[in-house]
Coordinates of C-alpha atoms in Angstrom, one line a residue:
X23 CA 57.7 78.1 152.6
X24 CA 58.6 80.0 149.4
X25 CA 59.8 77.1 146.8
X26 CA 62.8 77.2 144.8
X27 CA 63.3 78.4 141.6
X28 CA 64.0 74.8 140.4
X29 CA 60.7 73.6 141.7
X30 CA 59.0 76.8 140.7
X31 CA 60.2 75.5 137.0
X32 CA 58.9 72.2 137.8
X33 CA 55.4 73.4 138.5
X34 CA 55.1 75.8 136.1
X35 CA 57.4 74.1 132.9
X36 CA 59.7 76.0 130.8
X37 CA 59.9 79.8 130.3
X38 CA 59.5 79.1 126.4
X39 CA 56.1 77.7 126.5
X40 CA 54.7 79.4 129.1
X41 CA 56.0 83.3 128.0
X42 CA 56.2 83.7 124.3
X43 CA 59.6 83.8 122.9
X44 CA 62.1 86.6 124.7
X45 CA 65.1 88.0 124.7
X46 CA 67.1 86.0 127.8
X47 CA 67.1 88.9 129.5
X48 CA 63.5 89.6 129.0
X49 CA 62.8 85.9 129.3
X50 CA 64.2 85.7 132.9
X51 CA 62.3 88.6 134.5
X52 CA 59.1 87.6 133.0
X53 CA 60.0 84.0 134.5
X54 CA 60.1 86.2 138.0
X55 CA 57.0 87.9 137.5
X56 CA 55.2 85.1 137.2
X57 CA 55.9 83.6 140.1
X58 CA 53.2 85.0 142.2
X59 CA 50.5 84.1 139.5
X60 CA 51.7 80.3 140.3
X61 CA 51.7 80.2 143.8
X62 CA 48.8 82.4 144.4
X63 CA 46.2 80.8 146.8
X64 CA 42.7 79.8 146.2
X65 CA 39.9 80.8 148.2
X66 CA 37.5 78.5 147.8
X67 CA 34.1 79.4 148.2
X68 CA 30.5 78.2 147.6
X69 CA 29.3 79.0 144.0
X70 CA 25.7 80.1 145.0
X71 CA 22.7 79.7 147.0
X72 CA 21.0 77.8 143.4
X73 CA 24.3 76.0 143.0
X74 CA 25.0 72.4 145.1
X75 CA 27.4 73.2 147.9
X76 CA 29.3 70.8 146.9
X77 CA 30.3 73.0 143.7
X78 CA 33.2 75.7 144.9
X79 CA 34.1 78.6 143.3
X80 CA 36.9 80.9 143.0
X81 CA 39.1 83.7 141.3
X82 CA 42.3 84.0 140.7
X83 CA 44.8 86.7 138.5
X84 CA 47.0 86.0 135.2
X85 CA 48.8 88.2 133.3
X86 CA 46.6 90.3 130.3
X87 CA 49.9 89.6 128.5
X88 CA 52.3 86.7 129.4
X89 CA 55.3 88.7 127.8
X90 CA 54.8 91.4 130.8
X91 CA 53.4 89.9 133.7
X92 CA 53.9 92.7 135.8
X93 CA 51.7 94.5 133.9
X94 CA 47.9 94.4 133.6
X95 CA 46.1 92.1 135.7
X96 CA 42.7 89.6 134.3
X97 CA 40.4 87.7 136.6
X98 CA 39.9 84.0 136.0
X99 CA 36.9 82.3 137.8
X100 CA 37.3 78.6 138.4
X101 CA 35.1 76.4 140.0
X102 CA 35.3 72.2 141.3
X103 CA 33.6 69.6 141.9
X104 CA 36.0 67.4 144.0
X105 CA 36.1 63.7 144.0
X106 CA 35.3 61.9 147.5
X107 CA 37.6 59.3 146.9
X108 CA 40.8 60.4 147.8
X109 CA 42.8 56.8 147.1
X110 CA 41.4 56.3 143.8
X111 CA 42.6 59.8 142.2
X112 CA 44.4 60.6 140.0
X113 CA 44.4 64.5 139.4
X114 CA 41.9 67.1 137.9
X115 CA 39.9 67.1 134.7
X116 CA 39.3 70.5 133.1
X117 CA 36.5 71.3 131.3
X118 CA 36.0 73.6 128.2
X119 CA 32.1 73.7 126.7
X120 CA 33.3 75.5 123.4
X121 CA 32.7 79.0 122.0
X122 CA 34.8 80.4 121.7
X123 CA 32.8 82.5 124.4
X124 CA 31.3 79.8 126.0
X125 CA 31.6 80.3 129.6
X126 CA 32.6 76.9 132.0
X127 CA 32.2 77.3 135.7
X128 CA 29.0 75.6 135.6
X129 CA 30.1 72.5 133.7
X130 CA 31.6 70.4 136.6
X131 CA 27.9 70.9 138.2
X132 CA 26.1 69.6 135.2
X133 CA 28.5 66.7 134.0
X134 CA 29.1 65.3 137.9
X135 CA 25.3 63.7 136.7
X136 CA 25.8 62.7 133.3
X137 CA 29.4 61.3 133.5
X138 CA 30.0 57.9 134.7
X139 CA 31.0 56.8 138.6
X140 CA 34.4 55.2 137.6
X141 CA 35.3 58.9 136.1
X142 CA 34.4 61.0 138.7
X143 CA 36.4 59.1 141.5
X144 CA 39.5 59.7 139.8
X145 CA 39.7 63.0 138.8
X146 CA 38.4 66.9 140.8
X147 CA 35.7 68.3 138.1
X148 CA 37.2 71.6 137.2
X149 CA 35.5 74.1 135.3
X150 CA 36.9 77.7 133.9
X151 CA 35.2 80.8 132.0
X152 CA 38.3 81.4 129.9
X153 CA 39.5 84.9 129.5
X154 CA 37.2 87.4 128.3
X155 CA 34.2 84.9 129.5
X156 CA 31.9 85.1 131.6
X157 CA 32.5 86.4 135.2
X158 CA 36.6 86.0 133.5
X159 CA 37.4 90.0 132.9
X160 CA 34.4 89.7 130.2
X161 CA 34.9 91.7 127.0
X162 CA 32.3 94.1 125.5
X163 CA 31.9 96.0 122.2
X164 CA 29.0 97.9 123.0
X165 CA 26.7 95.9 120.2
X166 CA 23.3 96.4 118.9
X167 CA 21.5 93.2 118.5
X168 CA 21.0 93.7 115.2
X169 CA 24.9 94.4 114.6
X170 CA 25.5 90.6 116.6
X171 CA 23.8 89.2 114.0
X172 CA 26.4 88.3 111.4
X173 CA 25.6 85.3 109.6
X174 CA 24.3 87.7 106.6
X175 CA 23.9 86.5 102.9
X176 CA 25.3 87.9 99.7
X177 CA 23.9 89.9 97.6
X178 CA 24.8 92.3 95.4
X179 CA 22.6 95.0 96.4
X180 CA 23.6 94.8 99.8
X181 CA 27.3 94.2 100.0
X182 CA 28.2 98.0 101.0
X183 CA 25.9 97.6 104.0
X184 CA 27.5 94.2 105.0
X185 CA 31.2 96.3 104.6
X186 CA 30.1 99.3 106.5
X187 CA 28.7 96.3 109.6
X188 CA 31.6 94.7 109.5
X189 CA 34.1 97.6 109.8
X190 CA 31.5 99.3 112.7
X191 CA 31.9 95.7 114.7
X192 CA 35.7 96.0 114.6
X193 CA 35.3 99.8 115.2
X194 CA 33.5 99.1 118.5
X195 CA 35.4 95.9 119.9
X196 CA 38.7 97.9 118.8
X197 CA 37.2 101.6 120.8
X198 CA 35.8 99.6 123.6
X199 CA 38.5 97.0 124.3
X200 CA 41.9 98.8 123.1
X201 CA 44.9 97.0 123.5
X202 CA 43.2 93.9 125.3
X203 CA 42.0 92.7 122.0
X204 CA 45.5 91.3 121.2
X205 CA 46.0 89.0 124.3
X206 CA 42.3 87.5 123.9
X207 CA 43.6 84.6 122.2
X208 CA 43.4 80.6 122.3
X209 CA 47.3 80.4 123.3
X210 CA 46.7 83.0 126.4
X211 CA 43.8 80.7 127.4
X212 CA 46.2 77.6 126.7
X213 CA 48.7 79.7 129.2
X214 CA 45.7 80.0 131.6
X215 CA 45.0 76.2 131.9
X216 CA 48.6 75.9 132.8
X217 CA 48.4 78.8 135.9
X218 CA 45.0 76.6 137.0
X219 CA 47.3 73.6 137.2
X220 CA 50.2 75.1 139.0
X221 CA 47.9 76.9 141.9
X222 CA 46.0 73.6 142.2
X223 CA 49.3 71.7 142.8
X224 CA 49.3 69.1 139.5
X225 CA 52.3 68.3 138.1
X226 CA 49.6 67.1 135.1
X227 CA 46.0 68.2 133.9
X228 CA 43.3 65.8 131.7
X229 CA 41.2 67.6 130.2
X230 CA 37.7 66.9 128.5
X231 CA 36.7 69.7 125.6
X232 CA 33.8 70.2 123.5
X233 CA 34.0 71.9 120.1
X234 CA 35.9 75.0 120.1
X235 CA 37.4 73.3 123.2
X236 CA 39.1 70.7 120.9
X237 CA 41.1 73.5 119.6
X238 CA 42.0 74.7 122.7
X239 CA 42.6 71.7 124.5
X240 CA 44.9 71.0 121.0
X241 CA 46.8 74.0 121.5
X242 CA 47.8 73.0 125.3
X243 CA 49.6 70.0 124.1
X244 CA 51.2 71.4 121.5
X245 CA 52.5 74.0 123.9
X246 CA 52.8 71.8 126.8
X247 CA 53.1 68.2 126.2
X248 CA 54.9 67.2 129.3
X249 CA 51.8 68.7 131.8
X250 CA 49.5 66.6 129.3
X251 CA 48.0 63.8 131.1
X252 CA 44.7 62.2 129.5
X253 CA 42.7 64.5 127.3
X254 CA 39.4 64.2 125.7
X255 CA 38.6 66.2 122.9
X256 CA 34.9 65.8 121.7
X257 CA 33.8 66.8 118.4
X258 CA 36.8 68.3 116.8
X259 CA 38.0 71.7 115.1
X260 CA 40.7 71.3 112.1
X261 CA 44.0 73.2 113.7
X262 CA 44.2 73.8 109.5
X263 CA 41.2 75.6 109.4
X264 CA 41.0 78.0 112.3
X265 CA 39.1 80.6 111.6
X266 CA 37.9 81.6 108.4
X267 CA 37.6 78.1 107.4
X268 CA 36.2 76.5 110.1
X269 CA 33.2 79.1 109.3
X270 CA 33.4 77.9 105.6
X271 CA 33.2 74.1 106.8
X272 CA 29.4 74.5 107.5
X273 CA 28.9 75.3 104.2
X274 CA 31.1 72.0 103.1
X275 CA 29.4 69.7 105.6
X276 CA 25.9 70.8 105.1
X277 CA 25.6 69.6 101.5
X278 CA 26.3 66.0 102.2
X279 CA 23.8 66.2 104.9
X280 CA 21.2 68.0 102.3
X281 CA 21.8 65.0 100.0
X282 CA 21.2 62.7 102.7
X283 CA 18.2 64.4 103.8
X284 CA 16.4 64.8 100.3
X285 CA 17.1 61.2 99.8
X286 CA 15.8 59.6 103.3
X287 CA 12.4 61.7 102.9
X288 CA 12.1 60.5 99.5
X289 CA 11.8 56.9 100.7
X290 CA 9.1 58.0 102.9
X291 CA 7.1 60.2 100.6
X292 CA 3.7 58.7 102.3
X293 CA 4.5 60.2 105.2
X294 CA 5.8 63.6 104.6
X295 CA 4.7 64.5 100.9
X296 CA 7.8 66.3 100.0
X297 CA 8.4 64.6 97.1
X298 CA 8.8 61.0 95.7
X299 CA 12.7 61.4 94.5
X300 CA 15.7 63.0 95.7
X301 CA 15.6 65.5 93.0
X302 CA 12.0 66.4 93.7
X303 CA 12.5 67.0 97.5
X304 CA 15.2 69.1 96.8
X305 CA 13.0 70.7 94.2
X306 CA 10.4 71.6 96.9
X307 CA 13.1 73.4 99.6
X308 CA 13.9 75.4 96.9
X309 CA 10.8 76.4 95.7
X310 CA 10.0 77.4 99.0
X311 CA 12.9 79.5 99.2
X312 CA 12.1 81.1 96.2
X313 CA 9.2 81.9 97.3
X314 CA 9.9 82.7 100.5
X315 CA 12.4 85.4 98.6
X316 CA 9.4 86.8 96.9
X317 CA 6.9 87.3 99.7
X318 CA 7.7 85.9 102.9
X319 CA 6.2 83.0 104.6
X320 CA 4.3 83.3 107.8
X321 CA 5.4 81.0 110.5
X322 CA 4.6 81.8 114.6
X323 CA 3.8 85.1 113.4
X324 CA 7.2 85.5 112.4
X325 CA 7.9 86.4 108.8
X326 CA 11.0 84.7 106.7
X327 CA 12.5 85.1 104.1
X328 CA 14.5 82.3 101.6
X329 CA 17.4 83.5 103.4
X330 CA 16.3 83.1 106.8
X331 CA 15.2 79.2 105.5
X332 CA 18.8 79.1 104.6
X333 CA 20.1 79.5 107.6
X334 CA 17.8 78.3 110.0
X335 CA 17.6 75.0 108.7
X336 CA 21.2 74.2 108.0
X337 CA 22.1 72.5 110.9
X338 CA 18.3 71.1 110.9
X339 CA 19.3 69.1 107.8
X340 CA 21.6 66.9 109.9
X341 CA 19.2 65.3 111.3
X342 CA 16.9 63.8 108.8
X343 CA 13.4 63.4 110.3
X344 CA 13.4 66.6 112.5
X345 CA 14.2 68.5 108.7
X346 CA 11.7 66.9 107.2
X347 CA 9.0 67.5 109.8
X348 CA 10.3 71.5 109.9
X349 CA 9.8 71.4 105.9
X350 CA 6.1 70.1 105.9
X351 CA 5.4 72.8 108.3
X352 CA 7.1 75.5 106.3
X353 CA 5.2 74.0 103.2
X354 CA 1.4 74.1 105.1
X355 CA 2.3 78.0 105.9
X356 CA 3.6 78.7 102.5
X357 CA 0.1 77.8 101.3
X358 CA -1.3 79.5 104.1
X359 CA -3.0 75.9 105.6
X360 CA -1.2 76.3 109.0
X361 CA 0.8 79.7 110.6
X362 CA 2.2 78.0 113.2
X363 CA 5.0 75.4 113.5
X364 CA 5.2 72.3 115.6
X365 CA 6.3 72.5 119.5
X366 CA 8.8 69.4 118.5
X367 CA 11.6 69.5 116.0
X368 CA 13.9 72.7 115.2
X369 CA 12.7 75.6 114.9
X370 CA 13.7 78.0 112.1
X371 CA 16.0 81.6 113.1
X372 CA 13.7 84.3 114.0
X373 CA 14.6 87.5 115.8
X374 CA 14.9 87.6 119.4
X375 CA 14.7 90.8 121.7
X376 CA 18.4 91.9 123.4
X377 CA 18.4 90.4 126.5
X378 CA 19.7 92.5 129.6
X379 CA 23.0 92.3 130.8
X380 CA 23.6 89.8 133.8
X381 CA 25.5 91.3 136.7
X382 CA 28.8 92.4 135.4
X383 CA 28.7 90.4 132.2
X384 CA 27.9 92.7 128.8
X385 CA 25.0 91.5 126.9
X386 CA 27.1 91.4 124.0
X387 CA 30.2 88.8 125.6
X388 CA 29.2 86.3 124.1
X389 CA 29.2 87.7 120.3
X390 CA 32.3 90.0 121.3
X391 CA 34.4 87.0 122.8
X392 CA 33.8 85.1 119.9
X393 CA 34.7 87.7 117.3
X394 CA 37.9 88.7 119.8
X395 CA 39.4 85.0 119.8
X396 CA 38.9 84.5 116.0
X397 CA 40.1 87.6 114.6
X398 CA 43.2 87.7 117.5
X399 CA 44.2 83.7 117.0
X400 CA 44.9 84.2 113.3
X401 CA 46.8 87.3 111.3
X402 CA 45.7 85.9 107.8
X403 CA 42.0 87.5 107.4
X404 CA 41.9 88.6 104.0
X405 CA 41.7 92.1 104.4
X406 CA 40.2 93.4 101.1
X407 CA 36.6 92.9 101.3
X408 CA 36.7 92.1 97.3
X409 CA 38.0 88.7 98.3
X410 CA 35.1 88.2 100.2
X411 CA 32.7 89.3 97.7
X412 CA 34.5 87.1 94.9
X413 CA 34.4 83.8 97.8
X414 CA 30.6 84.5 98.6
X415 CA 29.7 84.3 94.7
X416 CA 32.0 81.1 94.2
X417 CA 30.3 79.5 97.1
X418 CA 26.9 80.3 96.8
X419 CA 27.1 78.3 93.6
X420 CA 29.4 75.5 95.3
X421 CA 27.7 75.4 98.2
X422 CA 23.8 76.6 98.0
X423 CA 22.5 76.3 100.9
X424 CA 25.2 78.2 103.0
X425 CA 27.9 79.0 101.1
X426 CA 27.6 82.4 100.7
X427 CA 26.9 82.9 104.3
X428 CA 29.9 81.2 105.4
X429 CA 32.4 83.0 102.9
X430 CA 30.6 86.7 102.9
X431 CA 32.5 89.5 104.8
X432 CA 33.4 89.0 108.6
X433 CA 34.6 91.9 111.0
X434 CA 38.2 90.4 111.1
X435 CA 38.5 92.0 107.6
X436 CA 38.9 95.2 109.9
X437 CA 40.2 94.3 113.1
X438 CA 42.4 96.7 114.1
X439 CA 44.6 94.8 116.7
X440 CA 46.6 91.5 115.5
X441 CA 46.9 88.8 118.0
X442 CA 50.2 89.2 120.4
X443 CA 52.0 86.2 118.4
X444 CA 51.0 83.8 115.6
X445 CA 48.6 80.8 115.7
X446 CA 50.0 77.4 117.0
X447 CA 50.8 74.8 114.4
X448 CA 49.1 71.2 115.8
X449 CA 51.6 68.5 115.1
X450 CA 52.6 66.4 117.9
X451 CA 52.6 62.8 119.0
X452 CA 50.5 63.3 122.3
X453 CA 47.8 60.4 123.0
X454 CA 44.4 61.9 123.1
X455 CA 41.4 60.6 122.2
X456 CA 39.0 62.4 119.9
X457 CA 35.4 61.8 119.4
X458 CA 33.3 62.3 116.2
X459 CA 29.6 61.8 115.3
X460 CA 29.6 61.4 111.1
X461 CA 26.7 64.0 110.8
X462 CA 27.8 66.8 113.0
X463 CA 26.4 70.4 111.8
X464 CA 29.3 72.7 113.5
X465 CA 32.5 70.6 113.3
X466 CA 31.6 68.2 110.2
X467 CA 33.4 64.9 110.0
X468 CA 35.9 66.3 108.0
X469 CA 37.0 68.5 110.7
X470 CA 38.0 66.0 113.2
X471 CA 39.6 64.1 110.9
X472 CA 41.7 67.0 110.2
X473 CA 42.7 67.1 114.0
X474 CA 43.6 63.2 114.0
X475 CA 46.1 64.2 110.8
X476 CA 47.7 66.8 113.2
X477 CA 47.9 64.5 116.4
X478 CA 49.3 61.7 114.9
X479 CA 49.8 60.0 119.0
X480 CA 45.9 60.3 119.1
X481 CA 43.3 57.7 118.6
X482 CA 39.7 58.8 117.2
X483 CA 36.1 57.0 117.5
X484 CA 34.0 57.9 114.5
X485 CA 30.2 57.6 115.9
X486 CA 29.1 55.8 112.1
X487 CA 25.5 57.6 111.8
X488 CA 25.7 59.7 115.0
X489 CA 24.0 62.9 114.6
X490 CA 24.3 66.1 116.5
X491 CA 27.7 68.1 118.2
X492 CA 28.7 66.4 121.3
X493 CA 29.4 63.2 122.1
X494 CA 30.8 62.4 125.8
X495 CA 27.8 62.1 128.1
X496 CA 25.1 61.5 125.8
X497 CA 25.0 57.5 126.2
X498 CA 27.0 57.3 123.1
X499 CA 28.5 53.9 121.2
X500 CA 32.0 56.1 121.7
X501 CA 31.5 56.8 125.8
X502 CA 33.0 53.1 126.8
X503 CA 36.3 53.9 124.8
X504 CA 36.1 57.4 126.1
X505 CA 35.8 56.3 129.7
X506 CA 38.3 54.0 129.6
X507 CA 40.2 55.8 128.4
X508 CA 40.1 58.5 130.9
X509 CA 40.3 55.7 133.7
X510 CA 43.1 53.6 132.4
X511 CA 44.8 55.4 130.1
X512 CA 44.5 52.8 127.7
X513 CA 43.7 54.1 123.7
X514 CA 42.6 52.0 121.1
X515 CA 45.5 50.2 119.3
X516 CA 44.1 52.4 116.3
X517 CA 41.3 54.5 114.8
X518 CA 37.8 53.1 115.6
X519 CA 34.6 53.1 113.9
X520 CA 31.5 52.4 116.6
X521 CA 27.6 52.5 115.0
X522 CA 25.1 54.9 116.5
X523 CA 22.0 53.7 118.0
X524 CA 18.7 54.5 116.7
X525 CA 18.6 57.3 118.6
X526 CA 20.8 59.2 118.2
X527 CA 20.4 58.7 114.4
X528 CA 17.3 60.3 114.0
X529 CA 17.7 63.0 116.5
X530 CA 20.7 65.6 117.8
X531 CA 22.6 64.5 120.6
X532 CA 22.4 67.1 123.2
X533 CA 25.7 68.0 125.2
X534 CA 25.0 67.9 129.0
X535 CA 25.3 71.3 129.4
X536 CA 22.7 73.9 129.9
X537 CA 22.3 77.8 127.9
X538 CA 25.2 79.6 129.1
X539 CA 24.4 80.7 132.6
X540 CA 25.8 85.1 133.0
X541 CA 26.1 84.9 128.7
X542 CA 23.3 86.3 127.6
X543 CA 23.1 86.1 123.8
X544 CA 25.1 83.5 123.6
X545 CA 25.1 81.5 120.6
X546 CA 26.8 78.0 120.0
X547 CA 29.6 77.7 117.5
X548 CA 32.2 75.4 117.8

């Protein structure tokens, strides 16, 4: 039986946060359009022969753009992992691994073994590759590998190549994608979460979300706090800072963590030979990036530059003995003792062939999703690649070891398409929970403190020496709050401070969740 327009209203919640803001007019026959997105049936099927049978897939339709829902249509793949204990549960918990880009039907298959019992008999696992993801309508630009590769220093001499990259990027997403560029955006994903509730019958969704998915997950209460049951949100992105900053952060958080670095291998001097004080380990990175600039040092057969030390080891610094045993290894190569680096610890960036494309995904999604959501979520990009030149030279100085990477010039300098509306401002009272290691190399601490500013009904556990981005399912001091949390509904009466084991403060916390299965050349963010 058809329902009512009053219970369609239920399911779905108000015109206004669903559709962007209309004309009444407009307003009320986008509301009837949308009806058949929200009582659209699922077909459940099984994922694949690799994949548990327990694990179900599906597909269903939302509108490209909310604002005309009769218009072009987007596939959204979904997938479950339902609970066997029908009297304990309590509804569905979503799933978002970060990105943006990163795809998330496989994530109810991989966390049903990592999260705990009492978790998984309340809640349907429920996984998503958001739009433009994955096996969800993925976007492609049509990218070189060499033109995915945009984490690019400044230098003088090379600025006009880094413009004509960055305007040749935008070129190809803009030719390639046309007028789905502007609806590729965290709010359009935020109205997506709300069409996966409605067709799967909750009145409410909890939600647990990684990185970028702490943005995303931010944006669905802010747009709809009454369909905002319990949610999770694990290693956090400032809503202040989306995106330019949030790029500019790693820079910010990777000093401290030099500092800290340079001073912990100092105290053990007998062991790693980098130096006996601060000031002389530091003086040793250097001088192999110096000389790394000059003539480039040998590793794995592999040849890099001070530039590619840069990079490569900046989130390596976060975690103090894995840097330090990646340093020794660059210094025996440097003087030419060893060419080869350990199998343990992190490895430094070297070129990688272009994988092939999987099935109907473009080898490029990951890259051109990522580039699509931050250029489309915000309209402030500096546009005048001067400013980027002047930011790079400020912050190379600031910030040495990535500032001028973080600040140089990004394709959003050129992207031709806005997004449909403007970014959501994060300020509500809704009671989430948000985790945060201290020493985290993609969302630094100050970045989920900048989300607890913004949800001021939100509790967050600070993992006090926790290294590594992810919390949630890594046997962290912050998983007993988290799961109860997400059992009880109970927060913390305030902000709490928890101390890592030893653990996880000598090595990155892995999230439970595999390389991005259909992404190929994906590469994590936020």
């Amino acid at each position: 039986m058809r329902r009512s327009r009053i219970a369609l209203l239920a399911a779905v919640g108000t015109v206004a946060t669903l559709v962007p803001a209309l004309a009444p007019a407009t307003a009320s026959a986008a509301e009837n359009q949308l009806g058949p997105y929200l009582r659209q049936k699922v077909s459940w099927h099984r994922c694949d022969k690799s994949a548990p049978a327990a694990l179900q897939c599906a597909t269903i339709k939302v509108p490209l753009d909310y604002r005309k829902p009769g218009g072009k249509k987007l596939d959204l793949a979904i997938s479950r992992y339902r609970t066997s204990t029908k009297k304990q549960r309590r509804g569905v918990l979503l799933l978002n691994p970060g990105g943006p880009g990163g795809p998330g039907v496989d994530m109810p298959q991989y966390l049903v073994n990592e999260l705990p019992k009492s978790v998984k008999s309340k809640y349907d696992l429920v996984g998503f590759d958001p739009r433009g993801v994955g096996q969800s309508s993925p976007v492609g630009c049509g990218l070189t590998e060499k033109e995915r590769d945009w984490e690019r220093p400044y230098k003088a001499a090379t600025f006009a190549e880094d413009v004509r990259w960055a305007r040749t990027f935008a070129d190809k997403c803009n030719k390639k994608q046309g007028d789905r560029l502007s609806h590729i955006t965290t709010r359009n994903t935020a109205r997506d979460m709300d069409v996966i509730r409605a067709v799967l019958g909750e009145k409410k969704i909890s939600y647990l979300g990684y990185s970028y998915g702490t943005y995303l997950g931010a944006v669905y209460t802010q747009m709809f706090p009454e369909r905002t049951d319990r949610f999770v949100l694990d290693s956090a992105v400032d809503p202040a800072r989306v995106w330019r900053g949030m790029i500019q952060v790693w820079a910010e958080g990777a000093e401290p963590a030099f500092t800290r670095w340079t001073e912990w291998t100092a105290r053990r001097d007998a062991t790693y030979k980098l130096g006996k004080t601060p000031a002389a380990v530091r003086k040793t990175f250097y001088d192999l990036v110096a000389q790394a600039d000059r003539k480039p040092i040998v590793i794995d057969g592999t040849k890099l530059t001070g530039d590619d030390i840069r990079v490569g080891l900046r989130p390596a610094f976060f975690s103090v003995q894995d840097a330090a045993e990646a340093v020794v290894e660059l210094k025996k190569a440097a003087a030419k003792k060893s060419r080869k680096a350990t199998s343990g610890g992190p490895k430094l960036r070297t070129p990688t062939p272009a994988p092939p494309a999987f099935g109907k995904v473009p080898a490029d999604n990951g890259d051109a999703a990522f580039w699509t959501v931050v250029c489309a979520d915000i309209r402030n990009w500096p546009r005048d690649p001067e400013r980027y030149r002047a930011d790079a030279v400020r912050d190379k100085v600031t910030y040495p070891l990535y500032g001028d990477f973080g600040s140089n010039i990004k394709p959003c300098a050129f992207w031709k398409r806005n997004g449909s509306e403007p970014a959501t401002r994060i300020d509500n009272k809704v009671r989430a929970l948000i985790l945060q290691n201290e020493w985290d190399p993609q969302t630094p601490l100050t970045s989920g403190q900048g989300l607890r500013r913004a949800m001021k009904g939100a509790r967050m556990v600070t993992v006090r020496g926790g290294v590594g981005h992810g919390i949630y399912g890594t046997k962290s001091c912050a998983d007993k709050t988290a799961t109860a949390y997400l059992t009880t509904g109970k927060l913390p009466s305030k902000d709490v401070t928890c101390k890592a084991g030893a653990s996880q403060q000598n090595g990155f916390n892995v999230l439970p969740i595999p390389a991005p299965r259909g992404i190929p050349g994906m590469v994590s963010r936020f």
